[in-house]
Amino acid sequence: MDYSRRKQVNQRSLTGAFVVAAGLIFGAVLPGQAALSDQQVTTLDTIKRDVSAASHSYQLIESLTTEVGARMVGTPGADLATDWAVNKMNQLGFDKVWVEESDAQLWQRGDLSASITAPYPHKLVAIALGGSVGTNGKPVEAEVVYFANLQALQDAPANSLTGKIAYVGYRMERHIDGHGYGKAVGARVAGASAAAQKGAVAFVMRSVGTDTNRIAHTGMMRYEDGVKKIPAVALSNPDADLLENMLHREEPVKFSLTTNASGPTGKTVTIANVIGEVTGSESPDELITLGAHIDSWDVGTGAIDDGIGIGIVLAAGHYIANMPTRPARTIRVILFAAEEIGLVGVRDYVARHKDNISNHMIGAEWDFGNGRIYQLEPGVGPSALNSIRDFATYLAPMGVALAPTNTAKGQSDMSLLGAAGQPAVNFAPDGLDYFDYHHTDNDTLDKVDQEALKVNTAIYTLFAWYAASSEVNFHQ
Amino acid sequence: MDYSRRKQVNQRSLTGAFVVAAGLIFGAVLPGQAALSDQQVTTLDTIKRDVSAASHSYQLIESLTTEVGARMVGTPGADLATDWAVNKMNQLGFDKVWVEESDAQLWQRGDLSASITAPYPHKLVAIALGGSVGTNGKPVEAEVVYFANLQALQDAPANSLTGKIAYVGYRMERHIDGHGYGKAVGARVAGASAAAQKGAVAFVMRSVGTDTNRIAHTGMMRYEDGVKKIPAVALSNPDADLLENMLHREEPVKFSLTTNASGPTGKTVTIANVIGEVTGSESPDELITLGAHIDSWDVGTGAIDDGIGIGIVLAAGHYIANMPTRPARTIRVILFAAEEIGLVGVRDYVARHKDNISNHMIGAEWDFGNGRIYQLEPGVGPSALNSIRDFATYLAPMGVALAPTNTAKGQSDMSLLGAAGQPAVNFAPDGLDYFDYHHTDNDTLDKVDQEALKVNTAIYTLFAWYAASSEVNFHQ
């Protein structure tokens, strides 16, 4: 996941004020909604028992990471992933499977080497930020100037970095809901242009990540219009520590960087959202959407980001497709393309389906890794709240608390569907270790917590069946 | 640390049988040794209080990793490390500081790239094993054949690997005393020649390491005389997982390897043991030795292996050098060169000082990382055992148990001094995470557990002072 998380964090911080102003929504009794019927509960119990005991989502992640691997936009892996997903959906019993193609900008990573050259030579672990330009085939070597965070860089005097390399050492905080990301990612997105505006020849930052491995974290950056494009890279956290320990001494520290990242190429590549449906038995035009993103960065095998999401939503669709009786509404599983480079696939999806959002009854995405779900927040119409409360009560013994707010707009890709009017449920998993692996070579199959995955897959399957068998209009 | 650990593990497994045969040594009351005097205990208490509260050893590791960094034999860092150590010893108040130079074989790592090329291309994280040859500037590409362990490879039929790449997937076990290393390292040392004997063109193995990071573990290997020298590399554990998941499928898996490792160059480089003494006040010719190794691999900054050892023994020497009264015997701190490539520095030390081992009263090395010391095992003459027992009783409140055996021969470099007749104490630290970082890029300052380091530094300082102020002849 990438940008949407920031949006999510902003929503959360607004939420606090909202609660104070409006009182706790669920404190009031709302009329007009029935509790879950005995029959519904029986079916939910069956789903819970079956899916909690199965390892189908793990098998799907194993298949994806072993047979496809990394799948960055513009690489052969991305096309391989489209084929894999179409084939899997067909094998899994989805009724309709199709792709919706559009275009995305091509960016290529190229090779990179980074080292400290003074006071003594030391090779560093660094990675180019997504979208960044290269050094034109030759090294850029310059003295490093330290900044504690993006604001300090932005506050530097004009021309104060002429011929220098700007380094931002902000260290991401570890939090269960991942809100440290929002505080750290600004430097990644805007740091290069901020540095270039002061005359810097390159921008280097501490990785946006909570681990202590010598593995650097990539992720998208953006150049400001009209500002010189300079190379932009992230160091692993231990390399950042070393650089800072050197900078705390008296001798100047020089840094040499060669990166062959392409910058904006002006070329486009075809991307494909892969969509599969389990057709509803009574109201097939009413859609319950489950989302994940099919692209990954080129590092690792994208097991966590977002192989887990792919595994969960495919396994949920598969289970419901193979139930003896179909629920009333259609389950639509959407594997969005090009999430990592700026929610590109979902933009095409919203543009194509914008006249049909009222049929998107409710959606949930999975794009936050590995941990057990601890909270559910709805974003539904007020008359649908009692039904959500009943469903949340059902989930409570699985460790899922109902948030006191009703402001969810969908996570990751689905934030744009939420903005377009789709009701949503946001499931919040324990994200304490998510940013240890996020956007790194370390995003591999062994990091998947198979026990948490079983529970989370069960919860998504329960949600999909609950919403698809409900008569509640979540818009209202 | 490297080879000596294996030796240590073998000693441990022998120890069990010894105990059964001989009974518990400490069950018998041994005559002739006094308990610690009140004055000794007062001094030990002062040392314990001061050193447990100080961060001197950490500051030394920070200095070494920041100002010198990696220090593999034959690199500029090795010479920088010699100068650093001489300067530090002088600054720290050692009375005599000198170097003893000798020669070691030169090996150079060069660049490496490794990838799976079929069923689909995937770049792998791999590292050349120390001592290994390269691929003569061009890739070696071949089908991979799986073996569960070294024995399975050795059992393969003659000529069964002609034109193939042999892969050994043995996964190292995690144990507090590190004995999983001994079971895993055989493949690293002997795998390449075993594979070449069956016709293989390269040898690939799962890293000897307990982590799940995409960071591979290096370490020494050896070619058998008369067997063709083939390239030898280790994969990171997640890469090994992926390779094995591919190998479990039907399609053949092809691997491409380019490594510019030099193999045996026939060239020698000068290495230097760095030695510093705090001269004893009454019996200056009687030596208490504290050891660590000054070289590291070229990956990481050698903070754990063996920066921690360097920090501990220098800090211990420094503290005693600055006490109001010197103990009777001399403290000799020895920073051994070229441990990683086969205990080369200590061989020279033993050769130079072989006629003087009876003056080496007792020694202890630190070369096992980060964890709190939980056990002390002596290797002393029988009449010295009661004194050791008294000292161990003093350490017990610090969490240090006395081993029931008296078979210690010294750890790491000091195992060769033990073999030459020097009595020893082996301190065993919690090594559960040691092989997460061992011989990898991840061996960096942030991995140092500063609280454990304070306690361990205190214990080594206590040991050095206890032994230097004792009248016990530990040989007898």
Coordinates of C-alpha atoms in Angstrom, one line a residue, chain A residues 58-59 62-70 76 80 119-122 125 212-215 237-238 241-242 245-246 249 299-301 437 440-447, chain B residues 58-59 62-70 76 80 119-122 125 212-215 237-238 241-242 245-246 249 299-301 437 440-447:
Chain A
Y58 CA -1.6 -18.9 2.1
Q59 CA -1.5 -21.4 -0.8
E62 CA 2.7 -19.2 -2.1
S63 CA 1.6 -19.7 -5.7
L64 CA 1.8 -16.0 -6.6
T65 CA 5.2 -15.4 -5.0
T66 CA 6.7 -18.6 -6.4
E67 CA 5.2 -18.6 -9.9
V68 CA 5.1 -14.8 -10.5
G69 CA 7.3 -13.1 -8.0
A70 CA 7.7 -9.3 -8.1
P76 CA 7.3 -8.8 -17.3
L80 CA 2.6 -12.6 -15.7
P119 CA 36.4 10.4 5.8
Y120 CA 37.0 6.9 4.5
P121 CA 35.4 4.7 1.8
H122 CA 32.3 2.7 2.9
V125 CA 22.9 0.1 1.1
T212 CA 17.0 -2.3 11.6
N213 CA 18.1 -4.3 8.6
R214 CA 20.5 -3.2 5.9
I215 CA 17.8 -3.2 3.4
N237 CA 18.4 2.4 8.7
P238 CA 21.8 1.1 9.8
D241 CA 22.8 5.6 11.6
L242 CA 26.4 5.3 10.3
N245 CA 27.5 9.1 13.4
M246 CA 30.0 10.3 10.9
R249 CA 32.2 14.2 14.0
V299 CA 12.0 -5.6 -4.7
G300 CA 11.0 -8.7 -2.7
T301 CA 8.2 -10.9 -4.1
Y437 CA 9.2 -5.1 5.4
T440 CA 11.8 -3.8 0.6
D441 CA 13.6 -6.9 -0.6
N442 CA 12.4 -8.5 2.6
D443 CA 8.8 -8.6 1.5
T444 CA 8.8 -12.4 1.0
L445 CA 6.7 -15.4 1.8
D446 CA 8.3 -16.3 5.0
K447 CA 7.0 -13.0 6.6
Chain B
Y58 CA 29.8 0.8 23.7
Q59 CA 31.7 4.0 23.0
E62 CA 30.8 3.1 18.1
S63 CA 34.3 4.6 17.5
L64 CA 35.5 1.5 15.7
T65 CA 32.5 1.0 13.5
T66 CA 32.2 4.7 12.6
E67 CA 35.9 5.6 12.2
V68 CA 37.1 2.3 10.7
G69 CA 34.2 0.2 9.6
A70 CA 34.8 -3.2 8.0
P76 CA 42.5 -0.8 3.8
L80 CA 43.1 1.4 9.6
P119 CA 11.0 -21.0 -15.0
Y120 CA 11.1 -17.1 -14.9
P121 CA 13.8 -14.6 -14.2
H122 CA 14.2 -13.6 -10.6
V125 CA 20.5 -12.2 -2.9
T212 CA 14.7 -14.5 7.7
N213 CA 16.3 -11.4 6.0
R214 CA 17.3 -11.2 2.4
I215 CA 20.9 -10.8 3.4
N237 CA 17.2 -17.7 3.7
P238 CA 14.2 -16.2 1.9
D241 CA 12.9 -20.7 0.4
L242 CA 11.9 -19.4 -3.0
N245 CA 9.5 -23.8 -3.6
M246 CA 10.4 -23.6 -7.3
R249 CA 7.3 -27.9 -8.8
V299 CA 30.2 -7.0 5.0
G300 CA 28.6 -4.9 7.8
T301 CA 30.9 -3.0 10.1
Y437 CA 23.7 -11.2 12.0
T440 CA 26.4 -10.4 7.1
D441 CA 25.8 -6.8 6.0
N442 CA 23.5 -6.6 9.1
D443 CA 26.4 -6.8 11.5
T444 CA 26.1 -3.1 12.5
L445 CA 26.2 -0.9 15.6
D446 CA 22.4 -0.8 16.1
K447 CA 22.5 -4.6 16.9

